[in-house]
Tab-separated table of C-alpha atoms in Angstrom:
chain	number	residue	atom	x	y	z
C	1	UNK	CA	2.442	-11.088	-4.350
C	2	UNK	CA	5.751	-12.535	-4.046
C	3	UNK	CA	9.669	-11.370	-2.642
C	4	UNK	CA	11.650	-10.212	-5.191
C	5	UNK	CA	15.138	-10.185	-3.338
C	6	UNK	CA	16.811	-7.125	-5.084
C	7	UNK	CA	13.667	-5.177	-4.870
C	8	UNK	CA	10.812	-6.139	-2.287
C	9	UNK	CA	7.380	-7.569	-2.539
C	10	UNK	CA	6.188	-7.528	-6.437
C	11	UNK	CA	2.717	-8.191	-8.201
C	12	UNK	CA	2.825	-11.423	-10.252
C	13	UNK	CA	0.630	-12.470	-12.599
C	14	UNK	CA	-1.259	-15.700	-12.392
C	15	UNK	CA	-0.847	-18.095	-15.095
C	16	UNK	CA	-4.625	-17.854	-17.478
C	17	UNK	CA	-5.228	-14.567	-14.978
C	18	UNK	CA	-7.738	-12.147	-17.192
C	19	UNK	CA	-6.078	-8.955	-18.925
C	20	UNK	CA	-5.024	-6.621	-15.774
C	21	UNK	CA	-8.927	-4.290	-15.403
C	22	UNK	CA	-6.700	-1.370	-14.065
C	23	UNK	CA	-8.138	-1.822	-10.553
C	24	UNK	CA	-4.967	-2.852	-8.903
C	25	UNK	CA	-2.818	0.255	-10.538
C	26	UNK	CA	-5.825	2.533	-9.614
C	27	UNK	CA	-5.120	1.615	-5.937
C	28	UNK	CA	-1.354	1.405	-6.120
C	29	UNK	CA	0.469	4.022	-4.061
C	30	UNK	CA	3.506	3.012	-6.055
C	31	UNK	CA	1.708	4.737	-8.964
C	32	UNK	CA	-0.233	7.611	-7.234
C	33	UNK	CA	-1.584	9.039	-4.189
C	34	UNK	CA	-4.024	11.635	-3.690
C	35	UNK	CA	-5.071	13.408	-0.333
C	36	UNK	CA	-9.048	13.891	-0.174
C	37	UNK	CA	-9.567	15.299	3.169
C	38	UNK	CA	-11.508	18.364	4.488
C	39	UNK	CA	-8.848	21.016	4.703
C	40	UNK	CA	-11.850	23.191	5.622
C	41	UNK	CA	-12.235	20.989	8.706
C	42	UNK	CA	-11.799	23.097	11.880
C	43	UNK	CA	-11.111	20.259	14.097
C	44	UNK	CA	-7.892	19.527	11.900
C	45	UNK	CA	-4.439	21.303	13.542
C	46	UNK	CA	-3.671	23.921	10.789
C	47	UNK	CA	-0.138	24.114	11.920
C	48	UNK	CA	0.549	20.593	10.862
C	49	UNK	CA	-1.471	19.997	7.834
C	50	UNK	CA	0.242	20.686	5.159
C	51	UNK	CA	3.756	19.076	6.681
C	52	UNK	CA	1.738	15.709	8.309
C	53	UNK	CA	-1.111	15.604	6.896
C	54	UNK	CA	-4.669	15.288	8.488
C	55	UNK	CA	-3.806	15.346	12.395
C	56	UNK	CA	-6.608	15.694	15.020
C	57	UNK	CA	-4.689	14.632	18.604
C	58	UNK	CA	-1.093	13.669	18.785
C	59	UNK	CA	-0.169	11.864	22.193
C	60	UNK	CA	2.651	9.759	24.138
C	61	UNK	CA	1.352	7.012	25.735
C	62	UNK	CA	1.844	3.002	25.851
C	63	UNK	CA	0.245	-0.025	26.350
C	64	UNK	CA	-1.342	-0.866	29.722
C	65	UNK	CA	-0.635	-4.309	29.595
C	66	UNK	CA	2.876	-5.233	30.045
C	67	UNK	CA	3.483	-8.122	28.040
C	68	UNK	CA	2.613	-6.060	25.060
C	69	UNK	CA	4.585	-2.979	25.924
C	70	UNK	CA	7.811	-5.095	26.416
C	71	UNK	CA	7.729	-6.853	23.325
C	72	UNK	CA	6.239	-4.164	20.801
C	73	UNK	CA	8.856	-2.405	18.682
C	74	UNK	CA	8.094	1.180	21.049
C	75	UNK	CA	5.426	0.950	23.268
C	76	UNK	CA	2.712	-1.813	21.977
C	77	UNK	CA	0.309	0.959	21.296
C	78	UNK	CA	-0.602	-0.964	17.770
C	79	UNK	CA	-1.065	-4.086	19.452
C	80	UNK	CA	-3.016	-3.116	22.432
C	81	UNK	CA	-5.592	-0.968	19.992
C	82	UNK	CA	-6.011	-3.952	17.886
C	83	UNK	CA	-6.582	-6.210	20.788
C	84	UNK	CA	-9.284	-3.536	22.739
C	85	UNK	CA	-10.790	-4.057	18.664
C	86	UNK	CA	-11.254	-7.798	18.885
C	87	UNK	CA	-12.184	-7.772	22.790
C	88	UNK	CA	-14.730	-4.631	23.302
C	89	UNK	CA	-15.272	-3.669	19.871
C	90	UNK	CA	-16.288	-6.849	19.009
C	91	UNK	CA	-13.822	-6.767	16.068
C	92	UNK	CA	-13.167	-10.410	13.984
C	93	UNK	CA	-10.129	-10.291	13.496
C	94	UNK	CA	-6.728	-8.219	12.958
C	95	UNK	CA	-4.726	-8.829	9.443
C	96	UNK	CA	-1.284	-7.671	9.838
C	97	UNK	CA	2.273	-8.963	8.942
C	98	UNK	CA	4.187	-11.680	11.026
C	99	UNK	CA	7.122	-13.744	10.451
C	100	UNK	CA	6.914	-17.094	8.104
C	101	UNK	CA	7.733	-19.509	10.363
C	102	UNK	CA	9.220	-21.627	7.501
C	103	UNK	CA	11.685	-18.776	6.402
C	104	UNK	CA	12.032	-16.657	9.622
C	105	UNK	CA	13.627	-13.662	7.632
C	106	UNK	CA	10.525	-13.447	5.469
C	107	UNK	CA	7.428	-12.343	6.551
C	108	UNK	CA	3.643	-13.452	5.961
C	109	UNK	CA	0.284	-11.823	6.215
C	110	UNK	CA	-1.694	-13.016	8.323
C	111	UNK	CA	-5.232	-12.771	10.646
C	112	UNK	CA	-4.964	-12.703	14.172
C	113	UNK	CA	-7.841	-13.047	16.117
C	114	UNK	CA	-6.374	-13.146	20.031
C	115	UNK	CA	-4.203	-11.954	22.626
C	116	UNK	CA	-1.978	-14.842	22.237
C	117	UNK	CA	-1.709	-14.593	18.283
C	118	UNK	CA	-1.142	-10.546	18.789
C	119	UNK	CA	1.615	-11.141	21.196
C	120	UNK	CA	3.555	-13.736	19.314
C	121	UNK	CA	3.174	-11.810	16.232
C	122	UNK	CA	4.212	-8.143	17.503
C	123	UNK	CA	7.310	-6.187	16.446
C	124	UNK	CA	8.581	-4.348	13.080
C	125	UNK	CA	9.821	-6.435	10.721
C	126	UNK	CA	12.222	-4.798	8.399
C	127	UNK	CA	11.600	-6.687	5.490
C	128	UNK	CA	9.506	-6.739	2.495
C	129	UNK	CA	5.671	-7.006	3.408
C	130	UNK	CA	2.284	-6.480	1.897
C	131	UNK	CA	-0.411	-6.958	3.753
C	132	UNK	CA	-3.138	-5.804	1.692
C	133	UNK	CA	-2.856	-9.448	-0.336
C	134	UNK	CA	-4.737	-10.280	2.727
C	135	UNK	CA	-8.180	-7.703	1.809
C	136	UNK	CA	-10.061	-10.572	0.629
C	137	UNK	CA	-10.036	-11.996	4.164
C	138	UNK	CA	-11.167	-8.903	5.490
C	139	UNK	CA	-14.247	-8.806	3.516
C	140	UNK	CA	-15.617	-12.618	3.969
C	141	UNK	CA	-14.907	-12.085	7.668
C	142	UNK	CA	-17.898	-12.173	9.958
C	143	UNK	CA	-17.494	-8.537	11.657
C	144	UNK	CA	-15.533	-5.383	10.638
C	145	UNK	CA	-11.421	-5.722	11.137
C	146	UNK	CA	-8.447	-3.374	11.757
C	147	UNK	CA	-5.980	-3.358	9.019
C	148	UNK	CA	-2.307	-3.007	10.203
C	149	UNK	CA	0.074	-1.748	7.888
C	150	UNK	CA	3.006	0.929	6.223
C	151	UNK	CA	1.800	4.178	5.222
C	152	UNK	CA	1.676	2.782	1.637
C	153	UNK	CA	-0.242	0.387	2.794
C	154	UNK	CA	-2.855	1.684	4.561
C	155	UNK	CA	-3.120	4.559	1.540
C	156	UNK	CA	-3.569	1.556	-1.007
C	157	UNK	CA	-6.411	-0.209	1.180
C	158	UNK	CA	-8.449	3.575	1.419
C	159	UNK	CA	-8.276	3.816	-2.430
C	160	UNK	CA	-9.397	0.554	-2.905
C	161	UNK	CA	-11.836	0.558	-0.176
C	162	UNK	CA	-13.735	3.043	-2.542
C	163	UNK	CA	-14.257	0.788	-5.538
C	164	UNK	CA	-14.740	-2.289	-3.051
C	165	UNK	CA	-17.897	-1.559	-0.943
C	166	UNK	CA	-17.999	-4.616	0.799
C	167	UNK	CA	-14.153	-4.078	1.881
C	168	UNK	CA	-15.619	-0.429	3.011
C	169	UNK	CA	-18.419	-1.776	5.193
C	170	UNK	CA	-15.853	-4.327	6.902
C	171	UNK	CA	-13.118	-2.210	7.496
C	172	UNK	CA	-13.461	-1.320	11.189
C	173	UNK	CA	-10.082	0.671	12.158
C	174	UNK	CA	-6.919	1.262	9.775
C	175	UNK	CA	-3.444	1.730	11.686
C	176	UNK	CA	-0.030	3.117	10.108
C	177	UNK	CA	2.882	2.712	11.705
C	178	UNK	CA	5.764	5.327	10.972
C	179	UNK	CA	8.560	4.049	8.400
C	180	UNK	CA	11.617	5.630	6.988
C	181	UNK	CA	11.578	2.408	4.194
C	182	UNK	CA	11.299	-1.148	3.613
C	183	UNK	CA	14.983	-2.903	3.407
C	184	UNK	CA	15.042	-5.838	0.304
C	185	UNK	CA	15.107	-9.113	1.672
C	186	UNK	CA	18.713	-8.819	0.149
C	187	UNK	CA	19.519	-6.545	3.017
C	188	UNK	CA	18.862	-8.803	5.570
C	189	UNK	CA	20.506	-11.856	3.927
C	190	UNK	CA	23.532	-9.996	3.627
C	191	UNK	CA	23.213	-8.343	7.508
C	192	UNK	CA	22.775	-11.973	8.568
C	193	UNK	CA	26.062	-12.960	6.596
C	194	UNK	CA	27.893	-10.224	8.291
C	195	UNK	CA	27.240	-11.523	11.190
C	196	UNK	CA	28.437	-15.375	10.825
C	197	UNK	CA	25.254	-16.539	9.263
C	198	UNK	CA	26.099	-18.073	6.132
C	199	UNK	CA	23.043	-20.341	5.753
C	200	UNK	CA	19.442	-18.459	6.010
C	201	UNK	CA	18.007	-22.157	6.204
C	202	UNK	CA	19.985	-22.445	9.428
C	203	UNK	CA	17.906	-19.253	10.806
C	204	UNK	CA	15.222	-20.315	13.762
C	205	UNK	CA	13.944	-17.068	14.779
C	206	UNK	CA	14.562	-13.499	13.526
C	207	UNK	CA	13.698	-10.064	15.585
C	208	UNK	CA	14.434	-6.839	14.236
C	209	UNK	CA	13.095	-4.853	17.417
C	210	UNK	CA	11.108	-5.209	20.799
C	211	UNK	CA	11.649	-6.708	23.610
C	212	UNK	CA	12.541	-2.921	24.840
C	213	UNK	CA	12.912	-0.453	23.437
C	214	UNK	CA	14.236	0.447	20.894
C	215	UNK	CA	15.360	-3.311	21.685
C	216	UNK	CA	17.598	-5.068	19.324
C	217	UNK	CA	18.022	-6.778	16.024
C	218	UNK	CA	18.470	-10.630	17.067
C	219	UNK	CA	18.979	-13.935	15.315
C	220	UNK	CA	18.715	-17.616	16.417
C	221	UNK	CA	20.260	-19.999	14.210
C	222	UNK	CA	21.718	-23.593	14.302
C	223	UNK	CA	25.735	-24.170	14.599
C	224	UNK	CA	27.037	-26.500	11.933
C	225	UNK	CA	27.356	-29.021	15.369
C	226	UNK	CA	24.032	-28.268	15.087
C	227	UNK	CA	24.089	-26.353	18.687
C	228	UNK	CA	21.643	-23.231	18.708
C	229	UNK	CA	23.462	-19.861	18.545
C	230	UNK	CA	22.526	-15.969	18.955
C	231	UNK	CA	23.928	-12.740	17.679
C	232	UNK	CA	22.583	-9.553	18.670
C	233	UNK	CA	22.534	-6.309	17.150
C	234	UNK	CA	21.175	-2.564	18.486
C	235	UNK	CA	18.342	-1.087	16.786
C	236	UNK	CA	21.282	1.551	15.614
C	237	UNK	CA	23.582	-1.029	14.434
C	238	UNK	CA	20.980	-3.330	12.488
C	239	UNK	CA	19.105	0.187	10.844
C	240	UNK	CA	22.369	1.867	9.839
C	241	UNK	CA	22.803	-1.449	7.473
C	242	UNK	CA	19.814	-2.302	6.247
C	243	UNK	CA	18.774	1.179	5.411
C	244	UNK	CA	20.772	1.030	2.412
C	245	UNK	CA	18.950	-1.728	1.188
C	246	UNK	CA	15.876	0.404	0.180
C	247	UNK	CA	14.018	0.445	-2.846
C	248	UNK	CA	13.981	3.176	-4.600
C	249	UNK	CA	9.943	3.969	-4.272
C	250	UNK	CA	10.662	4.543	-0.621
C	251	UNK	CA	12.999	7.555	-1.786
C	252	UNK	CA	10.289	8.750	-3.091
C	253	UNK	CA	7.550	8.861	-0.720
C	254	UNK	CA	5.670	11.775	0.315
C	255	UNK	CA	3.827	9.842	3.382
C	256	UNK	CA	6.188	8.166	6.104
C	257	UNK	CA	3.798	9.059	9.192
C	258	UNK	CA	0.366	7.353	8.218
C	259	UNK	CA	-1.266	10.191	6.792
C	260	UNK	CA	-4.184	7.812	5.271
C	261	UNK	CA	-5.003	6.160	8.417
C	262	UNK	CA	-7.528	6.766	11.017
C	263	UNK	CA	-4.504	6.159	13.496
C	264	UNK	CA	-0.692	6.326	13.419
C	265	UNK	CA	1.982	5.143	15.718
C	266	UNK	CA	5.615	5.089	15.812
C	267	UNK	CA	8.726	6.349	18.300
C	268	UNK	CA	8.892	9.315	20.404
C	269	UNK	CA	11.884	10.221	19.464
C	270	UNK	CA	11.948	13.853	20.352
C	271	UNK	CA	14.725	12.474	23.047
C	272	UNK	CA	16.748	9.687	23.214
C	273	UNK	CA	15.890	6.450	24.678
C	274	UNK	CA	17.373	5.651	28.128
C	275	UNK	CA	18.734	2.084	28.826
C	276	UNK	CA	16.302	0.097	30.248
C	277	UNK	CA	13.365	2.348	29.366
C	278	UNK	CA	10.423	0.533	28.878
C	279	UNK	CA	8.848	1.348	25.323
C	280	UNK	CA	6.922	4.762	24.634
C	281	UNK	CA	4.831	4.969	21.701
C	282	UNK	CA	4.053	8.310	19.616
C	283	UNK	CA	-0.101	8.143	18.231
C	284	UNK	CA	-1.529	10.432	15.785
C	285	UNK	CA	-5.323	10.456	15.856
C	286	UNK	CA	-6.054	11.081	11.875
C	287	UNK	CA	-9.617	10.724	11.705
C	288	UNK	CA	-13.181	10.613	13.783
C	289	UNK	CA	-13.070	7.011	13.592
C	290	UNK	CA	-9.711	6.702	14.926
C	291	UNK	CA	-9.767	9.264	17.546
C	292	UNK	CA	-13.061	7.859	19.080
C	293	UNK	CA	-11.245	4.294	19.378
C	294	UNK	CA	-7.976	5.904	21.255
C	295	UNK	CA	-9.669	7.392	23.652
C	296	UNK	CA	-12.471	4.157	24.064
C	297	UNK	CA	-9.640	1.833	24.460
C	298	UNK	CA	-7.696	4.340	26.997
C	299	UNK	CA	-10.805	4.528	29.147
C	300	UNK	CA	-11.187	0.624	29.161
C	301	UNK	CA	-7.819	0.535	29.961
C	302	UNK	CA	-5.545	-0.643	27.193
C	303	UNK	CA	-3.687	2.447	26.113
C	304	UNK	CA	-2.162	4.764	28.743
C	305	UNK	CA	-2.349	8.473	26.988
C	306	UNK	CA	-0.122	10.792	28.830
C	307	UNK	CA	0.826	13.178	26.902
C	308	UNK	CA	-1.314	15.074	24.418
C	309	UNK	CA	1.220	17.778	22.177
C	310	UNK	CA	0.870	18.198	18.832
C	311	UNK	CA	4.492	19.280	18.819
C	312	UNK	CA	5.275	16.069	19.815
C	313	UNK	CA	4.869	14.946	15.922
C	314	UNK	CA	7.489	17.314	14.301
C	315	UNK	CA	9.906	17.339	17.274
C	316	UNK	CA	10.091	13.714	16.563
C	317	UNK	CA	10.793	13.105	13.457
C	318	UNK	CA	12.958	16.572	12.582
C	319	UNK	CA	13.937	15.214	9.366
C	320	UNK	CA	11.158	14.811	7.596
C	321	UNK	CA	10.640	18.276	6.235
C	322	UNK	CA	13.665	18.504	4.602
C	323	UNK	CA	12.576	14.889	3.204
C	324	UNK	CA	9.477	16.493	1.534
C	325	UNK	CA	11.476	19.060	-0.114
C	326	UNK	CA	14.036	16.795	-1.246
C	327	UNK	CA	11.541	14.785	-2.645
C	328	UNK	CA	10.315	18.121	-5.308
C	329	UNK	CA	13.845	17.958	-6.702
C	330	UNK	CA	13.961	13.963	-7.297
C	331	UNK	CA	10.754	14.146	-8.894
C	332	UNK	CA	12.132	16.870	-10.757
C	333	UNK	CA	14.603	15.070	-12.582
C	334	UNK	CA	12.843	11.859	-12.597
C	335	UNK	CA	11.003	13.469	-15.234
C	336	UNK	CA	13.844	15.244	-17.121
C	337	UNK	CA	15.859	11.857	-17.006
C	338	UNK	CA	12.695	10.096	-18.432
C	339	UNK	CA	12.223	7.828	-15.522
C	340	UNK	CA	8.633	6.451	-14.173
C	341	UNK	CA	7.086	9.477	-11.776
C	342	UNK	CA	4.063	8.903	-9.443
C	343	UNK	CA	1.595	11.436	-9.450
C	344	UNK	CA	1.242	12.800	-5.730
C	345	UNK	CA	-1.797	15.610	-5.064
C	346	UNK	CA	-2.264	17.193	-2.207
C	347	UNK	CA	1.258	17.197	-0.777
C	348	UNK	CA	3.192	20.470	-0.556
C	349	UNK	CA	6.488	20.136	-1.719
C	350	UNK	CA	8.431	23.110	-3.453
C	351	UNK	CA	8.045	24.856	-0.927
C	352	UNK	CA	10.002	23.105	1.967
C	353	UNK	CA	12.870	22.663	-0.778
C	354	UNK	CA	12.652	26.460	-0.988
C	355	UNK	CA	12.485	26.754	3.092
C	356	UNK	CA	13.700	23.546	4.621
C	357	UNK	CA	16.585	22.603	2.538
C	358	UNK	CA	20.198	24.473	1.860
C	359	UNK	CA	21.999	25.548	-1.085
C	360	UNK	CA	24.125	22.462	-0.651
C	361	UNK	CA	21.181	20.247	-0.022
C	362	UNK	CA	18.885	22.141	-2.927
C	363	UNK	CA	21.964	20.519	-5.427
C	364	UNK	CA	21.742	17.218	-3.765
C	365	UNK	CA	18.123	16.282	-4.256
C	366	UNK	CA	19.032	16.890	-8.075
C	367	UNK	CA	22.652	15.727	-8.494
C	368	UNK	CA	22.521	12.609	-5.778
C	369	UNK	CA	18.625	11.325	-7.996
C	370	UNK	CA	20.388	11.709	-11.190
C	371	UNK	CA	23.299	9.413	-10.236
C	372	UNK	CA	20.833	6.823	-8.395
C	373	UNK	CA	18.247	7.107	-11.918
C	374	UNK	CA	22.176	6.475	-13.986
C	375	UNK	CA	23.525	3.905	-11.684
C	376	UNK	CA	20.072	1.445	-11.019
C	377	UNK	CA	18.991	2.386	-14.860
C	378	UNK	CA	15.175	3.815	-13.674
C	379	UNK	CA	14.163	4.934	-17.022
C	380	UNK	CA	13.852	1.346	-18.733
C	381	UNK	CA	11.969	-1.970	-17.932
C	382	UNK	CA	13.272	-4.485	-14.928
C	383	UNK	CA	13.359	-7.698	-15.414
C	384	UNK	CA	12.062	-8.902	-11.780
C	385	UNK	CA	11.934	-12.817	-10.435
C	386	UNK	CA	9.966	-14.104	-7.401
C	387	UNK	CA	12.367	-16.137	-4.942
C	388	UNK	CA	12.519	-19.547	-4.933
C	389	UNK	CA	11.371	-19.788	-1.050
C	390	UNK	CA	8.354	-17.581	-2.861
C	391	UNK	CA	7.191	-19.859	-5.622
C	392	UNK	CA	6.344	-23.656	-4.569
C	393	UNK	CA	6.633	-25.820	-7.686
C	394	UNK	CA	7.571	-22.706	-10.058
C	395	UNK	CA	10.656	-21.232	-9.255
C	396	UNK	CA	12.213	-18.239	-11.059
C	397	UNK	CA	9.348	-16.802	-12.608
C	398	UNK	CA	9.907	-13.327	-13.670
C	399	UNK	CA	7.948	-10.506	-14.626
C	400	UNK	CA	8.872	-7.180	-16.318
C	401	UNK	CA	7.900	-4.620	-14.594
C	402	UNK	CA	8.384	-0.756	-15.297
C-alpha cells in the first residue's frame, strides 16, 4: 500500500508478485460489501437496523483517565477500550494508524502495545490510511489484538477474517470510528500552503484534532530562520477545507458509523460543543463481543458510560439518512454513465431517497454524480503513482487502476 496524492492510499503491485488470486478484491470494500447479520436477532434495536445497521446499546460516555480524554479526537473512548484490551484482557497488542514521524502529514500503521504508545499515538488523522496492511502482524502476534480502523476498514478485515482463520482466531476486538471521508494527502498539502506552509519537509508535528474537543487542526513547522512556528486551525475551519478533498469512493459509501464492528465511536453531536468542554464520545455496541468488553472495561474503570439512548445515534448524525438515499441515485447513474459500481447487499437505500430526500435533492443525487462521473472521467482507467516520500529507491511507480 502506498499514498497516491490525488487519490489516497492505493494497492501496488510488487515487482515478480504472483498473478493477483482474487483474495484481496474479495475483501475489498471498495469493490463490495455485504451485511450478514441476524436480522432475526431480538436483542438487535429494530428501529435502527435498517438506517445503522446492527446496533445493540448506544451510549455517551468518555474515558476515565484524563490524559486520554484530553487528547483523543472526542472523548478517548477508542483509546481507553484498547488500553483496558492490552491491560485486563490480556490483549498483545493494538494495530492502528499514527503519524510517520519522518513525514508528519502522512500517516503509518502501526502496533501499539502500551499506555505510553496509545497516548502519543491518539487523535484522527485526516489523511489517507490503511491499516489493514498491518493484518499480518495481527496474526504472528502472541495473543488476540483489537484492530482500530474506518468503517471500510474494519468491513475489509471481517471479510477477510473469513478466508484467514488464523487472522479469525487472533482478532480479539474490532473498533470503527465514525467518518464522513478520507481527505487526499493533496488536501492537506494544499491546507498547509494556505496557511504559510510552503515546504511540507519543514512540517515537525501535525494534529488534525484533540487536545479538546472538538480541539483544533495544528501545525509545527520550522521558519526559514529556522525558528519553530505554529498555526492553528478549528476543527470547523480545517474540515470545511479538506472535505473537498475526498475521493470519490467515500461518496459512495453506504457505512460511515462502523456497522461491521463489534464497537463504534465517534462525536455526540446531537448538540454543540461548549468551549472548554472536555471531550464526549458517542459508542455503539454492534456485537456480543463488543458489548461484553464496554461494559468490562466500564466496570474496571476505563470508560465512564452515562448515557445509554439509542436515539442518541440518529440525533447525532441527522444527515446521514438523506446520505443513504442520495447514495441510490449516484449508483443509479454510475451504471447508466458506465462507470465502476460496488455491489452493496443488505443496505436499504431507495427507500430513504423516496422518504428522506426532496424533489430538489431527488435531482441532485442524479444531476450533481453525473457532472462529478463527466468532470473526474469515472468510466475509464486511472493512471495512479505512489509518492515519492512512499517509494524508497523507486519513485513514481504507477499502476492503472479502474
Amino acid at each position: 500500500m502506498a499514498d497516491a496524492p490525488n487519490f489516497g492510499r492505493r494497492p501496488f503491485l510488487r515487482e515478480g508478485a504472483a498473478a493477483e488470486t482474487g483474495a484481496a478484491l474479495r475483501a475489498c470494500p471498495g469493490a463490495s460489501l455485504e451485511h450478514t447479520f441476524d436480522r432475526g436477532d431480538a436483542e438487535l434495536d429494530r428501529s435502527l437496523m435498517d438506517a445503522w445497521g446492527p446496533v445493540l446499546e448506544v451510549w455517551e460516555g468518555y474515558a476515565a483517565d484524563r490524559a486520554i480524554r484530553h487528547r483523543g479526537s472526542s472523548g478517548g473512548a477508542a483509546t481507553a477500550l484498547a488500553l483496558y484490551c492490552l491491560e485486563r484482557e490480556g490483549m498483545s497488542g493494538v494495530l492502528h494508524t499514527a503519524a510517520r514521524e519522518d513525514v508528519p502529514y502522512s500517516n503509518q500503521t502501526v502496533m501499539s502495545r502500551s499506555r505510553e504508545e496509545l497516548l502519543a499515538r491518539t487523535g484522527s488523522r485526516y489523511a489517507p490510511a490503511s491499516p489493514g496492511e498491518g493484518l499480518h502482524r495481527i496474526e504472528e502476534a502472541s495473543a488476540p489484538c483489537v484492530f482500530i480502523g474506518k468503517p471500510c476498514d474494519v468491513a475489509g478485515v471481517q471479510a477477510t477474517r473469513k478466508e484467514r482463520p488464523q487472522l479469525d482466531a487472533k482478532l480479539g476486538l474490532t473498533v470503527a470510528f465514525f467518518c464522513a471521508g478520507t481527505p487526499s494527502t493533496r488536501g492537506t498539502l494544499e491546507l498547509l500552503k494556505s496557511e504559510g506552509v510552503e515546504d511540507p519537509s519543514s512540517v515537525r508535528s501535525l494534529r488534525y484534532r484533540g487536545n479538546g474537543w472538538p480541539g483544533r487542526w495544528t501545525v509545527e513547522y520550522e521558519g526559514a530562520s529556522g525558528e519553530m512556528r505554529t498555526e492553528s486551525l478549528s476543527y470547523e475551519e480545517s474540515w470545511g477545507f479538506l472535505q473537498r478533498y475526498r475521493q470519490w469512493r467515500c461518496y459512495i459509501c453506504p457505512d460511515h458509523t462502523g456497522e461491521f464492528a463489534d464497537i463504534a465511536v465517534g462525536d455526540p453531536w446531537y448538540r454543540p460543543a461548549e468551549p472548554g468542554e472536555p471531550g464526549r464520545s458517542l459508542l455503539v455496541a454492534r456485537t456480543r463481543r463488543g458489548r461484553e468488553i464496554l461494559h468490562a472495561a466500564a466496570r474496571a474503570g476505563y470508560i465512564q458510560l452515562e448515557t445509554k439512548d439509542a436515539t442518541l445515534l440518529p440525533r447525532s448524525q441527522p444527515n446521514l439518512l438523506e446520505t443513504r438515499g442520495s447514495l441510490w441515485g449516484r449508483l443509479v447513474v454510475l451504471r447508466l454513465l458506465g462507470a465502476a459500481v460496488p455491489q452493496y447487499r443488505g443496505f436499504p437505500t431507495f427507500r430513504y431517497w423516496e422518504r428522506e430526500l426532496n424533489l430538489t435533492a431527488k435531482v441532485k443525487s442524479f444531476t450533481g454524480t453525473a457532472r462529478r462521473v463527466l468532470r473526474k472521467g469515472l468510466w475509464k482507467r486511472a493512471v495512479v503513482r505512489e509518492a515519492k516520500a512512499e517509494v524508497e529507491g523507486n519513485p513514481g511507480r504507477a499502476a492503472n487502476l479502474s
